Short mmCIF file of C-alpha atoms in Angstrom, two decimals:
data_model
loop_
_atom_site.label_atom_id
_atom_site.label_comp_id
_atom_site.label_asym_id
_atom_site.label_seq_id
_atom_site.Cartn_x
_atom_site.Cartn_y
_atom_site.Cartn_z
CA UNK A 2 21.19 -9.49 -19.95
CA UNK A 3 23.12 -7.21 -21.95
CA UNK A 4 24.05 -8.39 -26.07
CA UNK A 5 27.45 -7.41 -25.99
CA UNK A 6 30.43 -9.14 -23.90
CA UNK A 7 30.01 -5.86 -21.54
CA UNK A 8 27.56 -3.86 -20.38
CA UNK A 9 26.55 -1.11 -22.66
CA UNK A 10 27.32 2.51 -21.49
CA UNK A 11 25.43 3.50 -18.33
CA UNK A 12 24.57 0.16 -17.51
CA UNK A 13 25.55 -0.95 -13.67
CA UNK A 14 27.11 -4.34 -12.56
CA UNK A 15 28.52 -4.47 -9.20
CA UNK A 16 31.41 -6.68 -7.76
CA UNK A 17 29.05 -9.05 -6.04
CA UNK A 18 27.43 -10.41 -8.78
CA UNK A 19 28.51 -13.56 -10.22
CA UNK A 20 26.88 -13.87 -13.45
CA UNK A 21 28.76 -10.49 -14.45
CA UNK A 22 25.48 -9.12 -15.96
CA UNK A 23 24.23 -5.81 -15.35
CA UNK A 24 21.76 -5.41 -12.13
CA UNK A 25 20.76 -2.14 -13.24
CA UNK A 26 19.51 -1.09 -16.80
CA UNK A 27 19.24 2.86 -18.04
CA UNK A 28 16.55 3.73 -20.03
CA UNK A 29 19.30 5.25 -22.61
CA UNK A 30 20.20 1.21 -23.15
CA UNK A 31 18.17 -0.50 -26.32
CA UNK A 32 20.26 -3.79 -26.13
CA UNK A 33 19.95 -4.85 -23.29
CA UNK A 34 17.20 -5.80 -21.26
CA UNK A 35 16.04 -4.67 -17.44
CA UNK A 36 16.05 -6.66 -14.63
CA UNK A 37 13.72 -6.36 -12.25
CA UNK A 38 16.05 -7.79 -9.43
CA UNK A 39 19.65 -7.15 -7.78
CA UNK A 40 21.88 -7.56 -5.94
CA UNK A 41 21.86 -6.57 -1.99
CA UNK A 42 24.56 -4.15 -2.90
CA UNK A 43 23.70 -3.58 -6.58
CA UNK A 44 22.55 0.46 -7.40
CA UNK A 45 19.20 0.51 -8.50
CA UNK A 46 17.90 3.57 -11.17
CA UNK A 47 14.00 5.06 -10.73
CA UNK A 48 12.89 2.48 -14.04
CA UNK A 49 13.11 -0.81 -11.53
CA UNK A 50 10.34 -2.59 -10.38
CA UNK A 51 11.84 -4.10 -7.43
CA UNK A 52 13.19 -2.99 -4.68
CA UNK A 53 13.73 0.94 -3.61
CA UNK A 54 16.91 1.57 -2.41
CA UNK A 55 16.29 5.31 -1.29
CA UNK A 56 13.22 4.69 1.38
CA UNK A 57 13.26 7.95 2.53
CA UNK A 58 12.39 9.03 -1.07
CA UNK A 59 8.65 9.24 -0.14
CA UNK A 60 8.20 10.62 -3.87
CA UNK A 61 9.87 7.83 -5.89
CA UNK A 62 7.41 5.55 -3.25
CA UNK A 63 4.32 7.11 -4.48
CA UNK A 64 5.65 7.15 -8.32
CA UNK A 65 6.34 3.52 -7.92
CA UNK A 66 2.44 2.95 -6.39
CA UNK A 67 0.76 4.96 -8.75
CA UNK A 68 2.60 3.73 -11.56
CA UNK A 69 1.64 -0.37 -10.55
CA UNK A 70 -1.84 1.19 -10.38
CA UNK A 71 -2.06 2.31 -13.75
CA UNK A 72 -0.63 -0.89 -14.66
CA UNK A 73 -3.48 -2.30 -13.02
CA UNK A 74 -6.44 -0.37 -14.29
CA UNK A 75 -5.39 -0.71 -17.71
CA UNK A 76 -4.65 -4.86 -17.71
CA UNK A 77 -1.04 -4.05 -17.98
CA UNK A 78 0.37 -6.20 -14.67
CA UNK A 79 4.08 -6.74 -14.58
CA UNK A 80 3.68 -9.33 -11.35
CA UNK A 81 7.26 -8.36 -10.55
CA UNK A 82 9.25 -10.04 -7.92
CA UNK A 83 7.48 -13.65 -7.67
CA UNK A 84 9.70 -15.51 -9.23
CA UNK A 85 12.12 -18.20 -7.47
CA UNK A 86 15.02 -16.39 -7.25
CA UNK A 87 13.27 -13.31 -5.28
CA UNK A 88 11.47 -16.10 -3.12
CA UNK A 89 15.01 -17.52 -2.07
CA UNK A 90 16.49 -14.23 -2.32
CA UNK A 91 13.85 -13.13 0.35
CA UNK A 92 14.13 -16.21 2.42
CA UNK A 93 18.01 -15.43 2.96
CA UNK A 94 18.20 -12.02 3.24
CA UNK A 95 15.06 -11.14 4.99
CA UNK A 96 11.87 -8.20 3.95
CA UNK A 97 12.98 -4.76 3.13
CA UNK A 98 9.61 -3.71 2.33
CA UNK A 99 9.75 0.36 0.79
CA UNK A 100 6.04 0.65 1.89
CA UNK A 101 3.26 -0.13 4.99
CA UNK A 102 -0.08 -0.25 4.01
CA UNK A 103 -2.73 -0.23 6.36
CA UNK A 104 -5.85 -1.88 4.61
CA UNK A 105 -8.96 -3.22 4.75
CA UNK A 106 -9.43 -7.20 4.51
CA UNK A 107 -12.39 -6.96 1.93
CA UNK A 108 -11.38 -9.90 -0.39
CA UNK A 109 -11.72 -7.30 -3.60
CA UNK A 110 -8.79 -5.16 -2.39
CA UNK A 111 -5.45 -7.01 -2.13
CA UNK A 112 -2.77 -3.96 -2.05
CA UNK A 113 -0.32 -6.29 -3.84
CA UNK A 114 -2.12 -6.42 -6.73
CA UNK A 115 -4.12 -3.18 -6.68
CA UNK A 116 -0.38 -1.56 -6.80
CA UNK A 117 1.40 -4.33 -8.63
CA UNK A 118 4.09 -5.10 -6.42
CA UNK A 119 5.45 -8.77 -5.33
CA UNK A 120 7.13 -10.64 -2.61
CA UNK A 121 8.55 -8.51 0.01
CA UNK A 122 8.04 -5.37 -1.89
CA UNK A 123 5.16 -4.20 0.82
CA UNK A 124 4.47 -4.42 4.61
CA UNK A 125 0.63 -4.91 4.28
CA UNK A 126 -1.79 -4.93 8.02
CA UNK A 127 -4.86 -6.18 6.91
CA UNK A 128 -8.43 -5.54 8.65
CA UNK A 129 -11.97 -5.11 8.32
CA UNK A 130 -12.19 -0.98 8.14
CA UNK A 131 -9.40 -0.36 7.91
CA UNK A 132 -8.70 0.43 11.60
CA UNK A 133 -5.72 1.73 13.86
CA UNK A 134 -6.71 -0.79 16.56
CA UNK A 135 -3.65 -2.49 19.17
CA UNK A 136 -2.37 -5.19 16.25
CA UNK A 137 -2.99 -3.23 13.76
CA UNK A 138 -0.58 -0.44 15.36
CA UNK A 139 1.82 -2.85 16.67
CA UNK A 140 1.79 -4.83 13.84
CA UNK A 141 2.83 -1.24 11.77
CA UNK A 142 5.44 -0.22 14.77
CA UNK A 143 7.29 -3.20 14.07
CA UNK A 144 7.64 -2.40 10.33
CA UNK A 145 8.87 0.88 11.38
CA UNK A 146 11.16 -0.12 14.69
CA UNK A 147 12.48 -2.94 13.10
CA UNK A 148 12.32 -3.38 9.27
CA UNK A 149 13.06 0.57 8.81
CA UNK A 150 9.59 1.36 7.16
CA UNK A 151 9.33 5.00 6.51
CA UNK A 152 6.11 5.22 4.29
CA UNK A 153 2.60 4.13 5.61
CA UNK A 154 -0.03 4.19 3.39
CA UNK A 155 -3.80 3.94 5.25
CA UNK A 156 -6.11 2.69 2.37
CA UNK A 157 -10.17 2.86 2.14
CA UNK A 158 -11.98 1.55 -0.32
CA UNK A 159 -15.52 2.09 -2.35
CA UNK A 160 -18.42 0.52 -0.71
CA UNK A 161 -17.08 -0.62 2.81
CA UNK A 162 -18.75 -3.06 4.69
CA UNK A 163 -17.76 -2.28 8.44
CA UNK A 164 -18.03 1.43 8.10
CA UNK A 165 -22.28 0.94 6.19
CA UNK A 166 -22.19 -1.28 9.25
CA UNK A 167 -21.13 1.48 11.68
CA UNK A 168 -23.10 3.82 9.72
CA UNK A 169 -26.53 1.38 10.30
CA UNK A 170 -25.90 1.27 14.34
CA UNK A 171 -27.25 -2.28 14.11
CA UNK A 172 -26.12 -4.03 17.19
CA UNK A 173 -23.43 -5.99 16.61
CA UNK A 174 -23.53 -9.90 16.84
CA UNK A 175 -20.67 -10.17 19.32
CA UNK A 176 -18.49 -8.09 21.48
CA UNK A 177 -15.52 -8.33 19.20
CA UNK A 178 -17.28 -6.99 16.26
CA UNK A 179 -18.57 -4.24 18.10
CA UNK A 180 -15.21 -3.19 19.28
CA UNK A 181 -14.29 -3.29 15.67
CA UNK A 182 -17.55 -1.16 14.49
CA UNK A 183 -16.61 1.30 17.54
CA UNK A 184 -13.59 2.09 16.39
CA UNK A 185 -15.53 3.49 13.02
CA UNK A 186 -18.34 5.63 14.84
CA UNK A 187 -15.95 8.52 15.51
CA UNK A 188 -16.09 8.90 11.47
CA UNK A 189 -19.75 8.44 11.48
CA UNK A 190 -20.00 11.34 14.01
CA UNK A 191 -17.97 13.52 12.65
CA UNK A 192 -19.91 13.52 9.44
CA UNK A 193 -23.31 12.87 10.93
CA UNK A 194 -24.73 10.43 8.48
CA UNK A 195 -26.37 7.25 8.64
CA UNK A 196 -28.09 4.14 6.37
CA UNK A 197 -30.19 1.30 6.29
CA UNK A 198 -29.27 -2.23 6.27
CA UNK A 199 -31.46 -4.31 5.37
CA UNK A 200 -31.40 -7.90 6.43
CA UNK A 201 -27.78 -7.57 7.61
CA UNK A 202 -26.71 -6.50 3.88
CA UNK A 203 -23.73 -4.12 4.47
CA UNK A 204 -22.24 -4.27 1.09
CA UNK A 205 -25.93 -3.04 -0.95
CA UNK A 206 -25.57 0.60 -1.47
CA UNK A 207 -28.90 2.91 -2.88
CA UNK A 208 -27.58 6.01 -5.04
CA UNK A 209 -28.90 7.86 -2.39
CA UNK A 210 -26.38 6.39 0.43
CA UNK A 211 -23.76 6.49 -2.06
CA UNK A 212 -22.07 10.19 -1.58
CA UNK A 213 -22.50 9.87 2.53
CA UNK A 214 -20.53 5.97 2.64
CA UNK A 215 -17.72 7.50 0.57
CA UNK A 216 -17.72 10.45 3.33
CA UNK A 217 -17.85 8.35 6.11
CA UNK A 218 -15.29 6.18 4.78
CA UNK A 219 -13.09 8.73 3.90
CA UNK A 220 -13.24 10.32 7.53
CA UNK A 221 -12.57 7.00 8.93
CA UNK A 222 -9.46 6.75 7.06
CA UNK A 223 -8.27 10.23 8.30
CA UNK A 224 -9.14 8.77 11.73
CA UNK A 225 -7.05 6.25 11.27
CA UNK A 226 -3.94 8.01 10.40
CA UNK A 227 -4.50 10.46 12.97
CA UNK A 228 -4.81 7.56 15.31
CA UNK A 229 -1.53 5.95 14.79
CA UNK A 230 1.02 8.95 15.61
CA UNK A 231 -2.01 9.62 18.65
CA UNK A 232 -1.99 6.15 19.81
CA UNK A 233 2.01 5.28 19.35
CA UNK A 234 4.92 7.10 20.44
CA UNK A 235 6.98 5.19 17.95
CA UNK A 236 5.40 6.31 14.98
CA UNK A 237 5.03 9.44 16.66
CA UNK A 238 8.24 10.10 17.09
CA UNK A 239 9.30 8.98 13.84
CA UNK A 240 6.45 11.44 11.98
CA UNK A 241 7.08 14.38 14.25
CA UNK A 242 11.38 13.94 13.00
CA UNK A 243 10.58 13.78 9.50
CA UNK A 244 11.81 10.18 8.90
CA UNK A 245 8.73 8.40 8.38
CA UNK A 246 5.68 9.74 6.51
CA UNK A 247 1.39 8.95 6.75
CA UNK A 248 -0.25 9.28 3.42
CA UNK A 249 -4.27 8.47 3.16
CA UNK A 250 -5.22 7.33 -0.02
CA UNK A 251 -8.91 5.66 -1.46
CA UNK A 252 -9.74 2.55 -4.06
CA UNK A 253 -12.62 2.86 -6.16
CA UNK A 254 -14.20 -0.78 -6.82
CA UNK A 255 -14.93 -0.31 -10.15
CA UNK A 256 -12.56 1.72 -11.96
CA UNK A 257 -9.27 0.29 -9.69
CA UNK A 258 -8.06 3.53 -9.11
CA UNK A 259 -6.28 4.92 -6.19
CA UNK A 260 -6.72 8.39 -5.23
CA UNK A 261 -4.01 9.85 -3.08
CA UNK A 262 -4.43 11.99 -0.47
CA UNK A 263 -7.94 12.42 0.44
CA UNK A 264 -10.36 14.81 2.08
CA UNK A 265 -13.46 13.46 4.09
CA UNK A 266 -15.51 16.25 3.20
CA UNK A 267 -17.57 16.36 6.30
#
């Protein structure tokens, strides 16, 4: 993509690609224009979108997150990596996702987008609450055993359904649900609150409920981290040797922020 007949100063292109353009673009270059793709073998500098080379770099992963956030919040998506050529690209060469994120399957928080990533950028396990339950953990071992994930990211969100639902100690309507919800009281225990649900409305929350969901949800996230290096002796083993990192993090409905790092408060 570069204006002249070779790459300007600083500018990568590596002996694999065919097209002889440059697969990686320095921020010091004002001709030429950045690619948000490579190469397998192509070096790739801290400005692209795609791909992280270094995924044991569990800074440059959370720069790369919070940075498709911001895009987010402010309108300002990039939708990188959805094109054809990183759909074929993927389809050949397999997922090296740089990222797991454990989530919940609310239809108003898709990680993809909330971060702005695309195809194959993120490993994402998707369930009500969030929870470190036996697919949900195996799902997440794989990524690690077998795709070399080293960064899991366990994400709540802003007015949670299945934890106002654990918080209500309604009985649940069948046994699977309320293996589901059980996996949520410890949270609700540990911070001793509870709420009202009123005609099975788990997603209505009074001012006054407010401050003691986002506790309880916060907890349960905590719980959940905790539970997948208690539960799994692959993850583990792979926290306890440094290679693979657990970060908690929370998404506010409104706003579409992500704060990293959270505290339950209870």
């Amino acid at each position: 993509m570069c204006s002249k007949k070779k790459p300007c100063k600083g500018c990568v292109t590596c002996e694999n690609c065919k097209d002889g353009k440059p697969c990686v673009i320095t921020k010091d270059c004002k001709k030429c224009m950045k690619r948000k793709e490579s190469c397998n073998t192509c070096v790739e500098c801290k400005e692209c979108e795609g791909n992280l080379c270094n995924r044991d770099d569990f800074k440059a992963i959370e720069r790369r997150l919070m940075k498709g956030n911001r895009r987010f919040r402010k309108n300002n998506l990039q939708y990188p990596n959805i094109d054809r050529k990183r759909r074929k690209c993927t389809a050949i060469n397999g997922q090296k996702p740089f990222a797991i994120v454990l989530s919940c399957a609310d239809s108003r928080v898709p990680p993809e987008l909330i971060f702005d990533t695309g195809i194959g950028d993120l490993f994402v396990v998707r369930v009500a609450g969030n929870i470190a339950n036996t697919s949900s953990i195996a799902s997440i071992e794989f990524a690690v055993a077998a795709l070399g994930c080293q960064y899991i990211l366990v994400l709540g969100h802003e007015g949670c359904g299945a934890v106002k639902a654990a918080m209500s100690k309604d009985p649940a309507p069948s046994d699977n649900l309320s293996q589901l919800v059980g996996h949520i009281l410890p949270a609700v225990s540990a911070c001793k609150c509870s709420c009202k649900a009123e005609n099975n409305d788990y997603y209505t929350v009074s001012e006054k409920e407010k401050d003691s969901l986002e506790m309880v949800t916060k907890e349960n996230v905590i719980h959940s981290a905790n539970e997948l290096t208690r539960c799994s002796e692959i993850i583990r083993k792979a926290v306890n040797s440094s290679k693979v990192k657990i970060q908690t993090a929370y998404y506010n409905l409104g706003s579409g922020k992500v704060n990293f790092d959270i505290e339950s408060g209870c």
